[in-house]
């Protein structure tokens, strides 16, 4: 999810963000061996290959939502009376 977030958010340029992610992978998993780092890099690359935009259609519902707070809500003074 982090890879997708930085790829589409624009917080950093995409390539720069991915470079930072891969450097963090090296720092975090480097002691576990090159194969672990390689597999994590592969996960990042696979994520980017499968990242695609999903078009969202405009809402078509005609259902009217009820007000969250009713117009005739109790006042704080009437709620305190018992």
Tab-separated table of N, CA, C and O in Angstrom:
chain	number	residue	atom	x	y	z
A	1	UNK	N	0.823	-1.190	0.000
A	1	UNK	CA	0.000	0.000	0.000
A	1	UNK	C	0.869	1.257	0.000
A	1	UNK	O	0.505	2.243	-0.608
A	2	UNK	N	1.968	1.197	0.699
A	2	UNK	CA	2.871	2.350	0.735
A	2	UNK	C	3.380	2.666	-0.665
A	2	UNK	O	3.428	3.833	-1.069
A	3	UNK	N	3.723	1.636	-1.421
A	3	UNK	CA	4.207	1.832	-2.783
A	3	UNK	C	3.137	2.514	-3.624
A	3	UNK	O	3.424	3.480	-4.332
A	4	UNK	N	1.911	2.046	-3.540
A	4	UNK	CA	0.815	2.648	-4.304
A	4	UNK	C	0.585	4.091	-3.871
A	4	UNK	O	0.396	4.969	-4.712
A	5	UNK	N	0.576	4.336	-2.566
A	5	UNK	CA	0.343	5.689	-2.077
A	5	UNK	C	1.351	6.659	-2.672
A	5	UNK	O	0.982	7.703	-3.211
A	6	UNK	N	2.638	6.323	-2.571
A	6	UNK	CA	3.652	7.247	-3.064
A	6	UNK	C	3.677	7.316	-4.585
A	6	UNK	O	4.048	8.350	-5.152
A	7	UNK	N	3.252	6.258	-5.262
A	7	UNK	CA	3.228	6.275	-6.721
A	7	UNK	C	2.160	7.231	-7.258
A	7	UNK	O	2.347	7.856	-8.294
A	8	UNK	N	1.052	7.370	-6.538
A	8	UNK	CA	-0.048	8.188	-7.069
A	8	UNK	C	-0.272	9.500	-6.329
A	8	UNK	O	-0.958	10.382	-6.832
A	9	UNK	N	0.298	9.665	-5.143
A	9	UNK	CA	-0.035	10.837	-4.329
A	9	UNK	C	0.607	12.133	-4.800
A	9	UNK	O	0.057	13.207	-4.586
A	10	UNK	N	1.792	12.037	-5.385
A	10	UNK	CA	2.480	13.247	-5.799
A	10	UNK	C	3.233	13.923	-4.663
A	10	UNK	O	3.720	15.041	-4.833
A	11	UNK	N	3.320	13.277	-3.507
A	11	UNK	CA	4.083	13.844	-2.393
A	11	UNK	C	5.534	14.032	-2.830
A	11	UNK	O	6.144	15.052	-2.546
A	12	UNK	N	6.050	13.045	-3.516
A	12	UNK	CA	7.375	13.093	-4.132
A	12	UNK	C	7.212	12.643	-5.574
A	12	UNK	O	6.266	11.927	-5.892
A	13	UNK	N	8.139	13.019	-6.445
A	13	UNK	CA	8.079	12.446	-7.789
A	13	UNK	C	8.132	10.913	-7.681
A	13	UNK	O	8.827	10.365	-6.816
A	14	UNK	N	7.388	10.243	-8.532
A	14	UNK	CA	7.220	8.784	-8.442
A	14	UNK	C	8.549	8.044	-8.325
A	14	UNK	O	8.735	7.212	-7.433
A	15	UNK	N	9.489	8.319	-9.228
A	15	UNK	CA	10.761	7.586	-9.216
A	15	UNK	C	11.556	7.854	-7.942
A	15	UNK	O	12.195	6.951	-7.397
A	16	UNK	N	11.500	9.070	-7.463
A	16	UNK	CA	12.204	9.413	-6.223
A	16	UNK	C	11.594	8.670	-5.039
A	16	UNK	O	12.304	8.145	-4.177
A	17	UNK	N	10.282	8.610	-5.009
A	17	UNK	CA	9.588	7.907	-3.926
A	17	UNK	C	9.940	6.426	-3.929
A	17	UNK	O	10.237	5.851	-2.875
A	18	UNK	N	9.939	5.810	-5.106
A	18	UNK	CA	10.256	4.384	-5.203
A	18	UNK	C	11.707	4.145	-4.801
A	18	UNK	O	12.020	3.155	-4.125
A	19	UNK	N	12.580	5.059	-5.175
A	19	UNK	CA	13.990	4.943	-4.784
A	19	UNK	C	14.127	4.981	-3.260
A	19	UNK	O	14.863	4.182	-2.677
A	20	UNK	N	13.393	5.866	-2.604
A	20	UNK	CA	13.421	5.938	-1.135
A	20	UNK	C	12.882	4.653	-0.506
A	20	UNK	O	13.418	4.165	0.494
A	21	UNK	N	11.825	4.117	-1.081
A	21	UNK	CA	11.254	2.867	-0.563
A	21	UNK	C	12.277	1.741	-0.670
A	21	UNK	O	12.485	0.973	0.276
A	22	UNK	N	12.954	1.658	-1.800
A	22	UNK	CA	13.935	0.586	-1.990
A	22	UNK	C	15.152	0.773	-1.083
A	22	UNK	O	15.709	-0.207	-0.582
A	23	UNK	N	15.544	2.009	-0.831
A	23	UNK	CA	16.643	2.250	0.116
A	23	UNK	C	16.234	1.824	1.522
A	23	UNK	O	17.040	1.263	2.266
A	24	UNK	N	14.984	2.079	1.881
A	24	UNK	CA	14.486	1.662	3.194
A	24	UNK	C	14.454	0.133	3.293
A	24	UNK	O	14.763	-0.428	4.350
A	25	UNK	N	14.112	-0.530	2.208
A	25	UNK	CA	14.124	-1.996	2.181
A	25	UNK	C	15.542	-2.509	2.405
A	25	UNK	O	15.765	-3.428	3.203
A	26	UNK	N	16.504	-1.915	1.708
A	26	UNK	CA	17.902	-2.326	1.881
A	26	UNK	C	18.353	-2.131	3.325
A	26	UNK	O	19.016	-2.998	3.901
A	27	UNK	N	17.995	-0.998	3.908
A	27	UNK	CA	18.406	-0.701	5.279
A	27	UNK	C	17.744	-1.666	6.272
A	27	UNK	O	18.385	-2.161	7.197
A	28	UNK	N	16.465	-1.935	6.064
A	28	UNK	CA	15.712	-2.770	6.990
A	28	UNK	C	16.058	-4.257	6.867
A	28	UNK	O	16.185	-4.953	7.866
A	29	UNK	N	16.182	-4.748	5.621
A	29	UNK	CA	16.341	-6.185	5.401
A	29	UNK	C	17.730	-6.594	4.912
A	29	UNK	O	17.971	-7.776	4.675
A	30	UNK	N	18.624	-5.651	4.762
A	30	UNK	CA	19.951	-5.950	4.238
A	30	UNK	C	20.696	-7.025	5.009
A	30	UNK	O	21.381	-7.868	4.424
A	31	UNK	N	20.563	-7.041	6.318
A	31	UNK	CA	21.253	-8.028	7.148
A	31	UNK	C	20.661	-9.428	6.994
A	31	UNK	O	21.285	-10.414	7.356
A	32	UNK	N	19.465	-9.519	6.460
A	32	UNK	CA	18.815	-10.819	6.283
A	32	UNK	C	19.251	-11.501	4.993
A	32	UNK	O	18.875	-12.629	4.735
A	33	UNK	N	19.984	-10.771	4.163
A	33	UNK	CA	20.524	-11.375	2.955
A	33	UNK	C	19.980	-10.751	1.684
A	33	UNK	O	18.912	-10.136	1.660
A	34	UNK	N	20.759	-10.932	0.626
A	34	UNK	CA	20.422	-10.349	-0.677
A	34	UNK	C	19.116	-10.904	-1.236
A	34	UNK	O	18.365	-10.182	-1.900
A	35	UNK	N	18.830	-12.167	-0.964
A	35	UNK	CA	17.593	-12.775	-1.497
A	35	UNK	C	16.352	-12.108	-0.903
A	35	UNK	O	15.369	-11.875	-1.616
A	36	UNK	N	16.391	-11.781	0.376
A	36	UNK	CA	15.253	-11.112	1.024
A	36	UNK	C	15.057	-9.722	0.420
A	36	UNK	O	13.932	-9.325	0.108
A	37	UNK	N	16.143	-8.998	0.219
A	37	UNK	CA	16.067	-7.676	-0.395
A	37	UNK	C	15.527	-7.792	-1.816
A	37	UNK	O	14.637	-7.040	-2.220
A	38	UNK	N	16.040	-8.754	-2.554
A	38	UNK	CA	15.610	-8.967	-3.948
A	38	UNK	C	14.117	-9.262	-4.025
A	38	UNK	O	13.410	-8.725	-4.878
A	39	UNK	N	13.612	-10.072	-3.116
A	39	UNK	CA	12.172	-10.412	-3.123
A	39	UNK	C	11.317	-9.197	-2.759
A	39	UNK	O	10.236	-9.014	-3.300
A	40	UNK	N	11.797	-8.374	-1.833
A	40	UNK	CA	11.064	-7.155	-1.493
A	40	UNK	C	11.051	-6.175	-2.658
A	40	UNK	O	10.030	-5.539	-2.931
A	41	UNK	N	12.183	-6.044	-3.345
A	41	UNK	CA	12.230	-5.204	-4.553
A	41	UNK	C	11.239	-5.723	-5.590
A	41	UNK	O	10.542	-4.943	-6.241
A	42	UNK	N	11.187	-7.039	-5.741
A	42	UNK	CA	10.261	-7.645	-6.710
A	42	UNK	C	8.813	-7.332	-6.339
A	42	UNK	O	7.977	-7.090	-7.218
A	43	UNK	N	8.520	-7.307	-5.046
A	43	UNK	CA	7.162	-6.965	-4.601
A	43	UNK	C	6.806	-5.529	-4.949
A	43	UNK	O	5.697	-5.245	-5.408
A	44	UNK	N	7.756	-4.623	-4.755
A	44	UNK	CA	7.528	-3.218	-5.103
A	44	UNK	C	7.294	-3.093	-6.613
A	44	UNK	O	6.349	-2.438	-7.052
A	45	UNK	N	8.131	-3.746	-7.403
A	45	UNK	CA	8.003	-3.675	-8.862
A	45	UNK	C	6.693	-4.291	-9.344
A	45	UNK	O	6.025	-3.738	-10.226
A	46	UNK	N	6.296	-5.422	-8.742
A	46	UNK	CA	5.033	-6.063	-9.126
A	46	UNK	C	3.843	-5.182	-8.762
A	46	UNK	O	2.862	-5.102	-9.510
A	47	UNK	N	3.949	-4.511	-7.636
A	47	UNK	CA	2.884	-3.591	-7.225
A	47	UNK	C	2.707	-2.489	-8.262
A	47	UNK	O	1.590	-2.175	-8.679
A	48	UNK	N	3.814	-1.915	-8.706
A	48	UNK	CA	3.750	-0.833	-9.691
A	48	UNK	C	3.214	-1.326	-11.033
A	48	UNK	O	2.473	-0.618	-11.710
A	49	UNK	N	3.577	-2.556	-11.404
A	49	UNK	CA	3.086	-3.119	-12.676
A	49	UNK	C	1.577	-3.343	-12.645
A	49	UNK	O	0.919	-3.294	-13.681
A	50	UNK	N	1.036	-3.605	-11.461
A	50	UNK	CA	-0.395	-3.903	-11.346
A	50	UNK	C	-1.226	-2.727	-10.857
A	50	UNK	O	-2.420	-2.867	-10.633
A	51	UNK	N	-0.605	-1.591	-10.711
A	51	UNK	CA	-1.314	-0.392	-10.293
A	51	UNK	C	-2.021	0.205	-11.513
A	51	UNK	O	-1.395	0.472	-12.530
A	52	UNK	N	-3.317	0.358	-11.420
A	52	UNK	CA	-4.066	0.954	-12.535
A	52	UNK	C	-5.266	1.732	-11.997
A	52	UNK	O	-5.765	1.470	-10.916
A	53	UNK	N	-5.670	2.689	-12.783
A	53	UNK	CA	-6.788	3.541	-12.388
A	53	UNK	C	-8.105	2.823	-12.622
A	53	UNK	O	-8.293	2.139	-13.619
A	54	UNK	N	-9.003	3.001	-11.684
A	54	UNK	CA	-10.345	2.447	-11.802
A	54	UNK	C	-11.295	3.624	-11.953
A	54	UNK	O	-11.398	4.467	-11.051
A	55	UNK	N	-11.966	3.713	-13.093
A	55	UNK	CA	-12.893	4.837	-13.271
A	55	UNK	C	-14.089	4.722	-12.322
A	55	UNK	O	-14.583	3.629	-12.067
A	56	UNK	N	-14.500	5.849	-11.803
A	56	UNK	CA	-15.638	5.888	-10.889
A	56	UNK	C	-16.762	6.654	-11.573
A	56	UNK	O	-16.577	7.793	-12.003
A	57	UNK	N	-17.905	6.011	-11.666
A	57	UNK	CA	-19.063	6.640	-12.302
A	57	UNK	C	-19.704	7.637	-11.347
A	57	UNK	O	-19.594	7.515	-10.126
A	58	UNK	N	-20.371	8.607	-11.903
A	58	UNK	CA	-21.099	9.581	-11.091
A	58	UNK	C	-22.246	8.873	-10.381
A	58	UNK	O	-22.852	7.953	-10.933
A	59	UNK	N	-22.576	9.270	-9.166
A	59	UNK	CA	-23.672	8.637	-8.444
A	59	UNK	C	-24.998	8.847	-9.175
A	59	UNK	O	-25.239	9.900	-9.761
A	60	UNK	N	-25.842	7.833	-9.143
A	60	UNK	CA	-27.122	7.903	-9.846
A	60	UNK	C	-28.311	7.734	-8.910
A	60	UNK	O	-29.447	7.734	-9.352
A	61	UNK	N	-28.066	7.612	-7.635
A	61	UNK	CA	-29.138	7.372	-6.680
A	61	UNK	C	-30.052	8.589	-6.564
A	61	UNK	O	-29.614	9.729	-6.642
A	62	UNK	N	-31.321	8.320	-6.360
A	62	UNK	CA	-32.291	9.397	-6.135
A	62	UNK	C	-32.770	9.384	-4.686
A	62	UNK	O	-33.659	10.136	-4.325
A	63	UNK	N	-32.180	8.552	-3.865
A	63	UNK	CA	-32.552	8.461	-2.452
A	63	UNK	C	-32.042	9.698	-1.721
A	63	UNK	O	-30.888	10.066	-1.849
A	64	UNK	N	-32.933	10.326	-0.970
A	64	UNK	CA	-32.566	11.505	-0.184
A	64	UNK	C	-32.115	11.041	1.199
A	64	UNK	O	-32.798	10.245	1.842
A	65	UNK	N	-30.972	11.537	1.629
A	65	UNK	CA	-30.457	11.189	2.941
A	65	UNK	C	-31.186	11.999	4.006
A	65	UNK	O	-31.468	13.180	3.804
A	66	UNK	N	-31.485	11.354	5.134
A	66	UNK	CA	-32.109	12.062	6.244
A	66	UNK	C	-31.065	12.931	6.918
A	66	UNK	O	-29.883	12.627	6.899
A	67	UNK	N	-31.521	13.993	7.538
A	67	UNK	CA	-30.615	14.876	8.265
A	67	UNK	C	-29.977	14.105	9.418
A	67	UNK	O	-30.625	13.282	10.054
A	68	UNK	N	-28.736	14.383	9.664
A	68	UNK	CA	-28.035	13.706	10.749
A	68	UNK	C	-28.614	14.107	12.096
A	68	UNK	O	-28.760	13.291	12.992
A	69	UNK	N	-28.926	15.376	12.218
A	69	UNK	CA	-29.542	15.896	13.441
A	69	UNK	C	-30.943	16.367	13.062
A	69	UNK	O	-31.092	17.198	12.174
A	70	UNK	N	-31.957	15.833	13.724
A	70	UNK	CA	-33.320	16.259	13.381
A	70	UNK	C	-33.507	17.752	13.604
A	70	UNK	O	-32.862	18.349	14.464
A	71	UNK	N	-34.392	18.353	12.841
A	71	UNK	CA	-34.629	19.793	12.982
A	71	UNK	C	-35.156	20.132	14.367
A	71	UNK	O	-34.838	21.156	14.930
A	72	UNK	N	-35.983	19.272	14.916
A	72	UNK	CA	-36.544	19.522	16.253
A	72	UNK	C	-35.774	18.676	17.253
A	72	UNK	O	-36.283	17.748	17.835
A	73	UNK	N	-34.542	19.022	17.461
A	73	UNK	CA	-33.717	18.282	18.409
A	73	UNK	C	-33.913	18.853	19.808
A	73	UNK	O	-34.204	20.045	19.964
A	74	UNK	N	-33.722	18.049	20.823
A	74	UNK	CA	-33.866	18.566	22.184
A	74	UNK	C	-32.750	19.556	22.489
A	74	UNK	O	-31.629	19.410	22.018
A	75	UNK	N	-33.072	20.562	23.239
A	75	UNK	CA	-32.050	21.525	23.658
A	75	UNK	C	-31.335	20.968	24.871
A	75	UNK	O	-31.831	20.074	25.555
A	76	UNK	N	-30.178	21.500	25.159
A	76	UNK	CA	-29.407	20.988	26.292
A	76	UNK	C	-30.152	21.207	27.595
A	76	UNK	O	-30.069	20.398	28.503
A	77	UNK	N	-30.918	22.311	27.709
A	77	UNK	CA	-31.635	22.572	28.963
A	77	UNK	C	-32.783	21.580	29.139
A	77	UNK	O	-33.035	21.113	30.234
A	78	UNK	N	-33.484	21.235	28.058
A	78	UNK	CA	-34.601	20.297	28.195
A	78	UNK	C	-34.103	18.874	28.421
A	78	UNK	O	-34.750	18.072	29.054
A	79	UNK	N	-32.910	18.584	27.941
A	79	UNK	CA	-32.343	17.245	28.146
A	79	UNK	C	-31.911	17.060	29.582
A	79	UNK	O	-31.865	15.950	30.077
A	80	UNK	N	-31.604	18.174	30.267
A	80	UNK	CA	-31.142	18.080	31.648
A	80	UNK	C	-32.295	17.981	32.632
A	80	UNK	O	-32.113	17.569	33.764
A	81	UNK	N	-33.495	18.408	32.223
A	81	UNK	CA	-34.654	18.345	33.114
A	81	UNK	C	-35.088	16.893	33.273
A	81	UNK	O	-35.210	16.174	32.305
A	82	UNK	N	-35.346	16.501	34.480
A	82	UNK	CA	-35.806	15.128	34.716
A	82	UNK	C	-36.973	15.107	35.630
A	82	UNK	O	-37.270	15.708	36.505
